PDB file of C-alpha atoms in Angstrom:
ATOM      1  CA  UNK A   1      -7.967  55.482 -31.729  1.00 78.00           C
ATOM      2  CA  UNK A   2      -6.689  52.931 -29.208  1.00 94.00           C
ATOM      3  CA  UNK A   3      -5.439  53.955 -25.786  1.00 97.00           C
ATOM      4  CA  UNK A   4      -2.329  51.905 -25.088  1.00 98.00           C
ATOM      5  CA  UNK A   5      -0.416  51.516 -21.821  1.00 98.00           C
ATOM      6  CA  UNK A   6       3.201  50.411 -22.255  1.00 98.00           C
ATOM      7  CA  UNK A   7       5.208  49.459 -19.188  1.00 98.00           C
ATOM      8  CA  UNK A   8       8.932  49.220 -19.801  1.00 98.00           C
ATOM      9  CA  UNK A   9      10.894  50.904 -17.004  1.00 97.00           C
ATOM     10  CA  UNK A  10      14.455  49.648 -17.609  1.00 88.00           C
ATOM     11  CA  UNK A  11      17.170  48.625 -18.413  1.00 89.00           C
ATOM     12  CA  UNK A  12      18.065  51.564 -20.575  1.00 95.00           C
ATOM     13  CA  UNK A  13      19.071  49.550 -23.690  1.00 96.00           C
ATOM     14  CA  UNK A  14      15.844  47.546 -23.466  1.00 96.00           C
ATOM     15  CA  UNK A  15      13.828  50.800 -23.356  1.00 98.00           C
ATOM     16  CA  UNK A  16      15.602  51.996 -26.499  1.00 98.00           C
ATOM     17  CA  UNK A  17      14.853  48.833 -28.448  1.00 97.00           C
ATOM     18  CA  UNK A  18      11.248  48.822 -27.317  1.00 98.00           C
ATOM     19  CA  UNK A  19      10.804  52.254 -28.951  1.00 98.00           C
ATOM     20  CA  UNK A  20      10.320  50.465 -32.287  1.00 98.00           C
ATOM     21  CA  UNK A  21       6.658  50.135 -31.203  1.00 98.00           C
ATOM     22  CA  UNK A  22       6.264  53.927 -31.526  1.00 97.00           C
ATOM     23  CA  UNK A  23       6.549  53.389 -35.297  1.00 94.00           C
ATOM     24  CA  UNK A  24       3.921  50.616 -35.484  1.00 96.00           C
ATOM     25  CA  UNK A  25       1.200  50.759 -32.837  1.00 96.00           C
ATOM     26  CA  UNK A  26      -2.108  52.228 -33.974  1.00 92.00           C
ATOM     27  CA  UNK A  27      -2.976  54.439 -31.031  1.00 94.00           C
ATOM     28  CA  UNK A  28      -1.813  56.864 -28.375  1.00 97.00           C
ATOM     29  CA  UNK A  29       0.725  55.450 -25.943  1.00 98.00           C
ATOM     30  CA  UNK A  30       1.131  56.196 -22.280  1.00 98.00           C
ATOM     31  CA  UNK A  31       4.667  54.920 -21.426  1.00 98.00           C
ATOM     32  CA  UNK A  32       5.636  53.988 -17.876  1.00 98.00           C
ATOM     33  CA  UNK A  33       9.401  54.302 -17.594  1.00 98.00           C
ATOM     34  CA  UNK A  34      11.863  54.465 -14.688  1.00 96.00           C
ATOM     35  CA  UNK A  35      12.471  58.050 -13.555  1.00 95.00           C
ATOM     36  CA  UNK A  36      16.134  57.927 -14.493  1.00 94.00           C
ATOM     37  CA  UNK A  37      15.328  56.825 -18.035  1.00 96.00           C
ATOM     38  CA  UNK A  38      12.398  59.067 -18.933  1.00 96.00           C
ATOM     39  CA  UNK A  39      14.684  61.427 -20.875  1.00 96.00           C
ATOM     40  CA  UNK A  40      15.567  58.607 -23.286  1.00 97.00           C
ATOM     41  CA  UNK A  41      12.108  58.900 -24.814  1.00 98.00           C
ATOM     42  CA  UNK A  42      11.090  61.423 -27.464  1.00 96.00           C
ATOM     43  CA  UNK A  43       8.496  63.498 -25.614  1.00 90.00           C
ATOM     44  CA  UNK A  44       7.264  65.209 -28.806  1.00 92.00           C
ATOM     45  CA  UNK A  45       6.599  61.960 -30.683  1.00 96.00           C
ATOM     46  CA  UNK A  46       3.022  61.964 -32.082  1.00 96.00           C
ATOM     47  CA  UNK A  47       2.366  58.441 -30.753  1.00 96.00           C
ATOM     48  CA  UNK A  48       3.176  59.349 -27.145  1.00 97.00           C
ATOM     49  CA  UNK A  49       0.328  60.668 -25.042  1.00 97.00           C
ATOM     50  CA  UNK A  50       2.374  60.940 -21.851  1.00 96.00           C
ATOM     51  CA  UNK A  51       5.420  59.508 -20.081  1.00 98.00           C
ATOM     52  CA  UNK A  52       5.086  58.629 -16.411  1.00 97.00           C
ATOM     53  CA  UNK A  53       7.196  57.096 -13.650  1.00 97.00           C
ATOM     54  CA  UNK A  54       5.664  54.007 -11.966  1.00 96.00           C
ATOM     55  CA  UNK A  55       4.867  56.174  -8.961  1.00 95.00           C
ATOM     56  CA  UNK A  56       3.093  58.763 -11.089  1.00 97.00           C
ATOM     57  CA  UNK A  57       1.231  56.046 -12.999  1.00 97.00           C
ATOM     58  CA  UNK A  58      -0.093  54.368  -9.868  1.00 94.00           C
ATOM     59  CA  UNK A  59      -1.757  57.666  -8.905  1.00 94.00           C
ATOM     60  CA  UNK A  60      -2.727  59.188 -12.224  1.00 95.00           C
ATOM     61  CA  UNK A  61      -3.931  56.126 -14.131  1.00 96.00           C
ATOM     62  CA  UNK A  62      -6.017  54.249 -11.597  1.00 88.00           C
ATOM     63  CA  UNK A  63      -9.238  55.668 -12.969  1.00 91.00           C
ATOM     64  CA  UNK A  64      -8.351  55.410 -16.668  1.00 95.00           C
ATOM     65  CA  UNK A  65      -9.422  52.695 -19.085  1.00 96.00           C
ATOM     66  CA  UNK A  66      -7.002  51.356 -21.661  1.00 98.00           C
ATOM     67  CA  UNK A  67      -7.712  49.285 -24.741  1.00 98.00           C
ATOM     68  CA  UNK A  68      -4.336  47.475 -24.537  1.00 98.00           C
ATOM     69  CA  UNK A  69      -1.675  47.112 -21.925  1.00 98.00           C
ATOM     70  CA  UNK A  70       1.757  45.946 -22.984  1.00 98.00           C
ATOM     71  CA  UNK A  71       3.661  44.905 -19.898  1.00 98.00           C
ATOM     72  CA  UNK A  72       7.359  44.107 -20.488  1.00 98.00           C
ATOM     73  CA  UNK A  73       9.061  44.519 -17.118  1.00 97.00           C
ATOM     74  CA  UNK A  74      10.027  41.380 -15.198  1.00 97.00           C
ATOM     75  CA  UNK A  75       9.386  43.056 -11.885  1.00 96.00           C
ATOM     76  CA  UNK A  76       6.613  42.357  -9.362  1.00 96.00           C
ATOM     77  CA  UNK A  77       5.803  46.006  -8.708  1.00 96.00           C
ATOM     78  CA  UNK A  78       5.469  46.740 -12.415  1.00 96.00           C
ATOM     79  CA  UNK A  79       3.400  43.605 -12.849  1.00 97.00           C
ATOM     80  CA  UNK A  80       1.079  44.675 -10.070  1.00 96.00           C
ATOM     81  CA  UNK A  81       0.734  48.124 -11.652  1.00 96.00           C
ATOM     82  CA  UNK A  82      -0.030  46.671 -15.068  1.00 94.00           C
ATOM     83  CA  UNK A  83      -2.606  44.302 -13.527  1.00 95.00           C
ATOM     84  CA  UNK A  84      -4.221  47.052 -11.481  1.00 95.00           C
ATOM     85  CA  UNK A  85      -4.839  49.657 -14.170  1.00 96.00           C
ATOM     86  CA  UNK A  86      -8.102  48.930 -16.024  1.00 96.00           C
ATOM     87  CA  UNK A  87      -7.552  47.519 -19.530  1.00 97.00           C
ATOM     88  CA  UNK A  88      -9.471  45.490 -22.094  1.00 97.00           C
ATOM     89  CA  UNK A  89      -6.424  43.299 -22.897  1.00 97.00           C
ATOM     90  CA  UNK A  90      -2.974  42.728 -21.408  1.00 98.00           C
ATOM     91  CA  UNK A  91       0.006  41.316 -23.236  1.00 98.00           C
ATOM     92  CA  UNK A  92       3.130  40.308 -21.332  1.00 98.00           C
ATOM     93  CA  UNK A  93       3.871  40.287 -17.632  1.00 98.00           C
ATOM     94  CA  UNK A  94       1.147  40.331 -14.970  1.00 97.00           C
ATOM     95  CA  UNK A  95       0.711  39.385 -11.333  1.00 96.00           C
ATOM     96  CA  UNK A  96      -0.945  36.089 -10.414  1.00 93.00           C
ATOM     97  CA  UNK A  97      -1.235  34.910  -6.810  1.00 92.00           C
ATOM     98  CA  UNK A  98       1.492  37.313  -5.779  1.00 92.00           C
ATOM     99  CA  UNK A  99       3.936  36.053  -8.422  1.00 94.00           C
ATOM    100  CA  UNK A 100       5.024  37.013 -11.938  1.00 97.00           C
ATOM    101  CA  UNK A 101       3.256  35.363 -14.834  1.00 97.00           C
ATOM    102  CA  UNK A 102       2.899  36.185 -18.533  1.00 98.00           C
ATOM    103  CA  UNK A 103       0.317  35.869 -21.221  1.00 98.00           C
ATOM    104  CA  UNK A 104       0.402  33.060 -23.772  1.00 98.00           C
ATOM    105  CA  UNK A 105       0.935  35.422 -26.688  1.00 98.00           C
ATOM    106  CA  UNK A 106       4.143  36.691 -25.081  1.00 98.00           C
ATOM    107  CA  UNK A 107       5.540  33.223 -24.280  1.00 98.00           C
ATOM    108  CA  UNK A 108       7.900  33.198 -27.275  1.00 98.00           C
ATOM    109  CA  UNK A 109       9.958  35.842 -25.470  1.00 98.00           C
ATOM    110  CA  UNK A 110       9.369  35.226 -21.773  1.00 98.00           C
ATOM    111  CA  UNK A 111       9.851  31.450 -22.009  1.00 98.00           C
ATOM    112  CA  UNK A 112      13.522  32.379 -22.560  1.00 98.00           C
ATOM    113  CA  UNK A 113      13.644  34.818 -19.652  1.00 97.00           C
ATOM    114  CA  UNK A 114      14.456  34.656 -15.927  1.00 93.00           C
ATOM    115  CA  UNK A 115      10.685  34.346 -15.242  1.00 96.00           C
ATOM    116  CA  UNK A 116      10.217  31.381 -17.631  1.00 97.00           C
ATOM    117  CA  UNK A 117       7.388  29.042 -16.635  1.00 96.00           C
ATOM    118  CA  UNK A 118       9.502  26.226 -18.106  1.00 97.00           C
ATOM    119  CA  UNK A 119      12.472  26.661 -15.823  1.00 96.00           C
ATOM    120  CA  UNK A 120      15.893  28.197 -16.013  1.00 94.00           C
ATOM    121  CA  UNK A 121      17.526  25.344 -17.927  1.00 94.00           C
ATOM    122  CA  UNK A 122      14.901  25.417 -20.660  1.00 97.00           C
ATOM    123  CA  UNK A 123      15.115  29.201 -20.835  1.00 96.00           C
ATOM    124  CA  UNK A 124      18.925  29.176 -21.308  1.00 94.00           C
ATOM    125  CA  UNK A 125      18.822  26.469 -23.965  1.00 96.00           C
ATOM    126  CA  UNK A 126      15.978  28.205 -25.813  1.00 97.00           C
ATOM    127  CA  UNK A 127      17.841  31.520 -25.702  1.00 97.00           C
ATOM    128  CA  UNK A 128      20.982  29.866 -27.160  1.00 97.00           C
ATOM    129  CA  UNK A 129      18.933  28.280 -29.993  1.00 97.00           C
ATOM    130  CA  UNK A 130      16.894  31.435 -30.625  1.00 98.00           C
ATOM    131  CA  UNK A 131      17.307  32.815 -34.158  1.00 97.00           C
ATOM    132  CA  UNK A 132      14.928  35.819 -33.972  1.00 98.00           C
ATOM    133  CA  UNK A 133      15.627  39.383 -32.951  1.00 98.00           C
ATOM    134  CA  UNK A 134      14.033  41.043 -29.886  1.00 98.00           C
ATOM    135  CA  UNK A 135      11.990  43.139 -32.303  1.00 98.00           C
ATOM    136  CA  UNK A 136      10.644  39.996 -33.999  1.00 98.00           C
ATOM    137  CA  UNK A 137       9.536  38.606 -30.648  1.00 98.00           C
ATOM    138  CA  UNK A 138       8.071  41.958 -29.562  1.00 98.00           C
ATOM    139  CA  UNK A 139       5.995  42.361 -32.739  1.00 98.00           C
ATOM    140  CA  UNK A 140       4.905  38.685 -32.628  1.00 98.00           C
ATOM    141  CA  UNK A 141       3.430  39.252 -29.146  1.00 98.00           C
ATOM    142  CA  UNK A 142       1.109  41.787 -30.714  1.00 97.00           C
ATOM    143  CA  UNK A 143       0.199  39.794 -33.793  1.00 97.00           C
ATOM    144  CA  UNK A 144       2.351  41.953 -36.087  1.00 97.00           C
ATOM    145  CA  UNK A 145       5.449  41.487 -38.215  1.00 98.00           C
ATOM    146  CA  UNK A 146       8.648  43.430 -37.685  1.00 98.00           C
ATOM    147  CA  UNK A 147       9.692  45.218 -40.889  1.00 97.00           C
ATOM    148  CA  UNK A 148      12.860  47.038 -39.838  1.00 97.00           C
ATOM    149  CA  UNK A 149      11.148  49.785 -37.840  1.00 98.00           C
ATOM    150  CA  UNK A 150      13.756  52.125 -36.383  1.00 97.00           C
ATOM    151  CA  UNK A 151      14.436  53.005 -32.768  1.00 98.00           C
ATOM    152  CA  UNK A 152      12.976  56.362 -31.835  1.00 97.00           C
ATOM    153  CA  UNK A 153      14.578  58.196 -28.914  1.00 98.00           C
ATOM    154  CA  UNK A 154      15.485  61.681 -27.745  1.00 97.00           C
ATOM    155  CA  UNK A 155      17.789  63.519 -30.137  1.00 97.00           C
ATOM    156  CA  UNK A 156      19.336  66.954 -29.735  1.00 97.00           C
ATOM    157  CA  UNK A 157      19.265  68.369 -33.259  1.00 95.00           C
ATOM    158  CA  UNK A 158      21.969  70.867 -32.338  1.00 97.00           C
ATOM    159  CA  UNK A 159      24.571  68.137 -31.860  1.00 98.00           C
ATOM    160  CA  UNK A 160      26.279  66.969 -35.092  1.00 96.00           C
ATOM    161  CA  UNK A 161      28.715  64.082 -35.616  1.00 95.00           C
ATOM    162  CA  UNK A 162      32.390  65.022 -35.657  1.00 96.00           C
ATOM    163  CA  UNK A 163      34.491  63.555 -38.445  1.00 94.00           C
ATOM    164  CA  UNK A 164      36.714  60.633 -37.383  1.00 95.00           C
ATOM    165  CA  UNK A 165      35.539  60.793 -33.755  1.00 97.00           C
ATOM    166  CA  UNK A 166      35.161  57.286 -32.353  1.00 98.00           C
ATOM    167  CA  UNK A 167      33.090  56.746 -29.204  1.00 98.00           C
ATOM    168  CA  UNK A 168      34.425  54.034 -26.897  1.00 98.00           C
ATOM    169  CA  UNK A 169      32.139  52.607 -24.214  1.00 98.00           C
ATOM    170  CA  UNK A 170      34.306  50.424 -21.985  1.00 97.00           C
ATOM    171  CA  UNK A 171      31.701  49.990 -19.233  1.00 95.00           C
ATOM    172  CA  UNK A 172      28.947  47.447 -18.802  1.00 89.00           C
ATOM    173  CA  UNK A 173      26.471  46.496 -16.104  1.00 82.00           C
ATOM    174  CA  UNK A 174      27.716  44.468 -13.176  1.00 83.00           C
ATOM    175  CA  UNK A 175      25.026  41.872 -13.800  1.00 87.00           C
ATOM    176  CA  UNK A 176      26.913  40.238 -16.650  1.00 93.00           C
ATOM    177  CA  UNK A 177      30.654  40.570 -15.773  1.00 94.00           C
ATOM    178  CA  UNK A 178      31.832  39.082 -19.081  1.00 96.00           C
ATOM    179  CA  UNK A 179      30.223  41.849 -21.085  1.00 94.00           C
ATOM    180  CA  UNK A 180      33.430  43.787 -20.534  1.00 94.00           C
ATOM    181  CA  UNK A 181      36.318  43.475 -23.004  1.00 97.00           C
ATOM    182  CA  UNK A 182      40.008  43.555 -22.299  1.00 96.00           C
ATOM    183  CA  UNK A 183      41.156  45.254 -25.519  1.00 98.00           C
ATOM    184  CA  UNK A 184      39.755  48.763 -25.372  1.00 98.00           C
ATOM    185  CA  UNK A 185      42.988  50.521 -24.511  1.00 98.00           C
ATOM    186  CA  UNK A 186      44.989  48.685 -27.170  1.00 98.00           C
ATOM    187  CA  UNK A 187      42.269  49.412 -29.739  1.00 98.00           C
ATOM    188  CA  UNK A 188      42.213  53.087 -28.739  1.00 98.00           C
ATOM    189  CA  UNK A 189      45.983  53.259 -29.314  1.00 98.00           C
ATOM    190  CA  UNK A 190      45.616  51.707 -32.799  1.00 98.00           C
ATOM    191  CA  UNK A 191      42.762  54.020 -33.734  1.00 98.00           C
ATOM    192  CA  UNK A 192      44.691  57.115 -32.684  1.00 98.00           C
ATOM    193  CA  UNK A 193      47.749  55.994 -34.637  1.00 98.00           C
ATOM    194  CA  UNK A 194      45.430  55.629 -37.659  1.00 97.00           C
ATOM    195  CA  UNK A 195      44.311  59.250 -37.331  1.00 97.00           C
ATOM    196  CA  UNK A 196      41.042  58.828 -35.386  1.00 97.00           C
ATOM    197  CA  UNK A 197      40.141  60.718 -32.254  1.00 98.00           C
ATOM    198  CA  UNK A 198      38.603  58.677 -29.416  1.00 98.00           C
ATOM    199  CA  UNK A 199      36.054  59.715 -26.877  1.00 98.00           C
ATOM    200  CA  UNK A 200      35.805  57.396 -23.877  1.00 98.00           C
ATOM    201  CA  UNK A 201      32.218  57.674 -22.762  1.00 98.00           C
ATOM    202  CA  UNK A 202      31.559  58.453 -19.117  1.00 97.00           C
ATOM    203  CA  UNK A 203      28.583  58.565 -16.808  1.00 94.00           C
ATOM    204  CA  UNK A 204      26.851  61.972 -16.966  1.00 95.00           C
ATOM    205  CA  UNK A 205      24.535  63.704 -14.499  1.00 93.00           C
ATOM    206  CA  UNK A 206      21.751  63.671 -17.101  1.00 94.00           C
ATOM    207  CA  UNK A 207      21.148  60.832 -19.547  1.00 96.00           C
ATOM    208  CA  UNK A 208      20.438  63.375 -22.264  1.00 96.00           C
ATOM    209  CA  UNK A 209      24.063  64.633 -21.914  1.00 97.00           C
ATOM    210  CA  UNK A 210      25.280  61.072 -22.365  1.00 98.00           C
ATOM    211  CA  UNK A 211      23.148  60.741 -25.497  1.00 98.00           C
ATOM    212  CA  UNK A 212      24.603  64.016 -26.824  1.00 98.00           C
ATOM    213  CA  UNK A 213      28.119  62.577 -26.339  1.00 98.00           C
ATOM    214  CA  UNK A 214      27.196  59.614 -28.593  1.00 98.00           C
ATOM    215  CA  UNK A 215      25.581  61.927 -31.111  1.00 98.00           C
ATOM    216  CA  UNK A 216      28.942  63.696 -31.526  1.00 98.00           C
ATOM    217  CA  UNK A 217      30.575  60.420 -32.668  1.00 97.00           C
ATOM    218  CA  UNK A 218      30.896  59.246 -36.256  1.00 96.00           C
ATOM    219  CA  UNK A 219      31.578  55.706 -35.108  1.00 97.00           C
ATOM    220  CA  UNK A 220      31.223  53.661 -31.936  1.00 98.00           C
ATOM    221  CA  UNK A 221      32.825  50.626 -30.312  1.00 98.00           C
ATOM    222  CA  UNK A 222      31.119  49.011 -27.279  1.00 98.00           C
ATOM    223  CA  UNK A 223      29.786  45.832 -25.811  1.00 97.00           C
ATOM    224  CA  UNK A 224      26.108  44.893 -25.819  1.00 97.00           C
ATOM    225  CA  UNK A 225      25.142  48.034 -23.973  1.00 96.00           C
ATOM    226  CA  UNK A 226      22.962  51.134 -24.057  1.00 97.00           C
ATOM    227  CA  UNK A 227      25.614  52.969 -26.104  1.00 98.00           C
ATOM    228  CA  UNK A 228      25.283  50.409 -28.877  1.00 98.00           C
ATOM    229  CA  UNK A 229      21.519  50.869 -29.100  1.00 98.00           C
ATOM    230  CA  UNK A 230      21.780  54.637 -28.994  1.00 98.00           C
ATOM    231  CA  UNK A 231      24.292  54.596 -31.834  1.00 98.00           C
ATOM    232  CA  UNK A 232      21.922  52.510 -33.919  1.00 98.00           C
ATOM    233  CA  UNK A 233      19.107  54.999 -33.166  1.00 98.00           C
ATOM    234  CA  UNK A 234      21.406  57.833 -34.347  1.00 97.00           C
ATOM    235  CA  UNK A 235      22.517  55.978 -37.486  1.00 95.00           C
ATOM    236  CA  UNK A 236      26.107  55.697 -36.209  1.00 96.00           C
ATOM    237  CA  UNK A 237      28.107  52.650 -37.443  1.00 96.00           C
ATOM    238  CA  UNK A 238      28.920  50.370 -34.527  1.00 97.00           C
ATOM    239  CA  UNK A 239      31.339  47.584 -33.639  1.00 98.00           C
ATOM    240  CA  UNK A 240      29.564  45.554 -30.970  1.00 98.00           C
ATOM    241  CA  UNK A 241      31.473  43.001 -28.882  1.00 98.00           C
ATOM    242  CA  UNK A 242      29.470  40.000 -27.726  1.00 98.00           C
ATOM    243  CA  UNK A 243      31.178  37.907 -25.064  1.00 98.00           C
ATOM    244  CA  UNK A 244      28.276  36.425 -23.138  1.00 97.00           C
ATOM    245  CA  UNK A 245      24.933  37.778 -24.513  1.00 97.00           C
ATOM    246  CA  UNK A 246      22.959  36.836 -27.571  1.00 97.00           C
ATOM    247  CA  UNK A 247      24.101  38.529 -30.792  1.00 98.00           C
ATOM    248  CA  UNK A 248      21.050  37.063 -32.568  1.00 97.00           C
ATOM    249  CA  UNK A 249      18.584  39.121 -30.561  1.00 98.00           C
ATOM    250  CA  UNK A 250      20.164  42.359 -31.778  1.00 98.00           C
ATOM    251  CA  UNK A 251      18.930  43.626 -35.125  1.00 98.00           C
ATOM    252  CA  UNK A 252      21.793  45.289 -36.922  1.00 97.00           C
ATOM    253  CA  UNK A 253      19.956  47.878 -39.092  1.00 97.00           C
ATOM    254  CA  UNK A 254      22.874  47.584 -41.548  1.00 94.00           C
ATOM    255  CA  UNK A 255      25.039  49.541 -39.098  1.00 96.00           C
ATOM    256  CA  UNK A 256      26.195  47.002 -36.518  1.00 97.00           C
ATOM    257  CA  UNK A 257      29.196  44.706 -37.016  1.00 97.00           C
ATOM    258  CA  UNK A 258      29.007  41.951 -34.378  1.00 98.00           C
ATOM    259  CA  UNK A 259      32.269  40.649 -32.961  1.00 98.00           C
ATOM    260  CA  UNK A 260      31.379  37.376 -31.288  1.00 98.00           C
ATOM    261  CA  UNK A 261      33.627  35.663 -28.770  1.00 98.00           C
ATOM    262  CA  UNK A 262      34.742  32.150 -29.802  1.00 98.00           C
ATOM    263  CA  UNK A 263      33.924  31.240 -26.170  1.00 98.00           C
ATOM    264  CA  UNK A 264      30.367  32.558 -26.304  1.00 98.00           C
ATOM    265  CA  UNK A 265      28.655  29.247 -25.636  1.00 96.00           C
ATOM    266  CA  UNK A 266      30.612  28.489 -22.460  1.00 94.00           C
ATOM    267  CA  UNK A 267      30.061  32.032 -21.129  1.00 96.00           C
ATOM    268  CA  UNK A 268      26.480  32.471 -22.332  1.00 96.00           C
ATOM    269  CA  UNK A 269      24.715  34.605 -19.706  1.00 94.00           C
ATOM    270  CA  UNK A 270      27.243  33.379 -17.065  1.00 93.00           C
ATOM    271  CA  UNK A 271      27.354  35.291 -13.827  1.00 92.00           C
ATOM    272  CA  UNK A 272      30.992  34.216 -13.199  1.00 94.00           C
ATOM    273  CA  UNK A 273      33.764  36.461 -14.513  1.00 95.00           C
ATOM    274  CA  UNK A 274      36.260  34.859 -16.850  1.00 96.00           C
ATOM    275  CA  UNK A 275      39.476  36.634 -17.830  1.00 97.00           C
ATOM    276  CA  UNK A 276      39.822  34.191 -20.734  1.00 97.00           C
ATOM    277  CA  UNK A 277      36.473  35.218 -22.126  1.00 97.00           C
ATOM    278  CA  UNK A 278      36.956  38.967 -21.858  1.00 97.00           C
ATOM    279  CA  UNK A 279      40.296  38.614 -23.624  1.00 97.00           C
ATOM    280  CA  UNK A 280      39.061  36.147 -26.265  1.00 98.00           C
ATOM    281  CA  UNK A 281      38.782  38.678 -29.092  1.00 98.00           C
ATOM    282  CA  UNK A 282      42.079  40.423 -29.974  1.00 98.00           C
ATOM    283  CA  UNK A 283      42.339  44.223 -30.421  1.00 98.00           C
ATOM    284  CA  UNK A 284      43.957  43.597 -33.816  1.00 98.00           C
ATOM    285  CA  UNK A 285      40.906  41.647 -34.986  1.00 98.00           C
ATOM    286  CA  UNK A 286      38.558  44.375 -33.855  1.00 98.00           C
ATOM    287  CA  UNK A 287      40.651  47.078 -35.480  1.00 98.00           C
ATOM    288  CA  UNK A 288      40.690  45.253 -38.834  1.00 97.00           C
ATOM    289  CA  UNK A 289      36.962  44.739 -38.647  1.00 96.00           C
ATOM    290  CA  UNK A 290      36.477  48.395 -37.698  1.00 96.00           C
ATOM    291  CA  UNK A 291      38.286  49.576 -40.825  1.00 95.00           C
ATOM    292  CA  UNK A 292      36.346  47.179 -43.092  1.00 93.00           C
ATOM    293  CA  UNK A 293      32.990  48.085 -41.462  1.00 92.00           C
ATOM    294  CA  UNK A 294      33.547  51.813 -41.769  1.00 86.00           C
ATOM    295  CA  UNK A 295      34.377  51.492 -45.423  1.00 84.00           C
ATOM    296  CA  UNK A 296      31.315  49.395 -46.057  1.00 73.00           C
ATOM    297  CA  UNK A 297      28.870  51.667 -44.167  1.00 73.00           C
ATOM    298  CA  UNK A 298      30.304  54.728 -45.846  1.00 70.00           C
ATOM    299  CA  UNK A 299      29.712  53.204 -49.266  1.00 60.00           C
ATOM    300  CA  UNK A 300      26.170  52.218 -48.306  1.00 51.00           C
ATOM    301  CA  UNK A 301      25.428  55.703 -46.990  1.00 56.00           C
ATOM    302  CA  UNK A 302      26.488  57.218 -50.314  1.00 56.00           C
ATOM    303  CA  UNK A 303      24.140  54.967 -52.333  1.00 37.00           C
TER     304      UNK A 303
END
């Protein structure tokens, strides 16, 4: 059985979507994750040998030999770590002459990234034209085909979804200011008038508590965030609002309704906040799509 080293330390949503590999890789995986995100991963999964922080990995793995290293973090320290730990093959990011580089078999993904060897303009244009999901790119790196493998994360079996409870995640990372949406309060008012309860998600001391909050929900509305990915992992129908990031990269699993800003192209991965963009989808439109999506997913779940 192969020994596999997987380095994906953050961001949280990217860790969640990388967990599809737990369903497909033929071997035992040592996963290097950021300390604050370790509790996202299912520690009792049969494919996981151990989960380590980068600091732990640098000490504990220096004398181990791996058959395959999958290095997915665009970070020089993680690249150095992946390059330093003995392995027969590396796929993804590595260090070369003190800089980030990536293997040819991972170019389909990283050519579109901030570390693209082809430059930022090429990367942005390629990302706009991309028609494949992250999972497709990830599996292609490894010479495999993505066949709808599910996310696989921590789940508290004691927490059950509450009928007609809608989780609302209004927050997003500061990196992409247009990920926010201006209609959450108006949508919340409409949902409550329609007989739904709304839970506005908040930061929790432990990420597992945050995941439990999402597990309580029967539906979710958010931007392209961790909450959206967690809902998909928990089989919770989602309305996802895409103002500036790629909707194509997100595989919907038959649960995600994508609401795409009509101004997406002009705001695509823009670092400049635009009030026009964050207001470009009306609350009424989202509410109508919510009702249609809920009816559709409920019918599918009964089949």
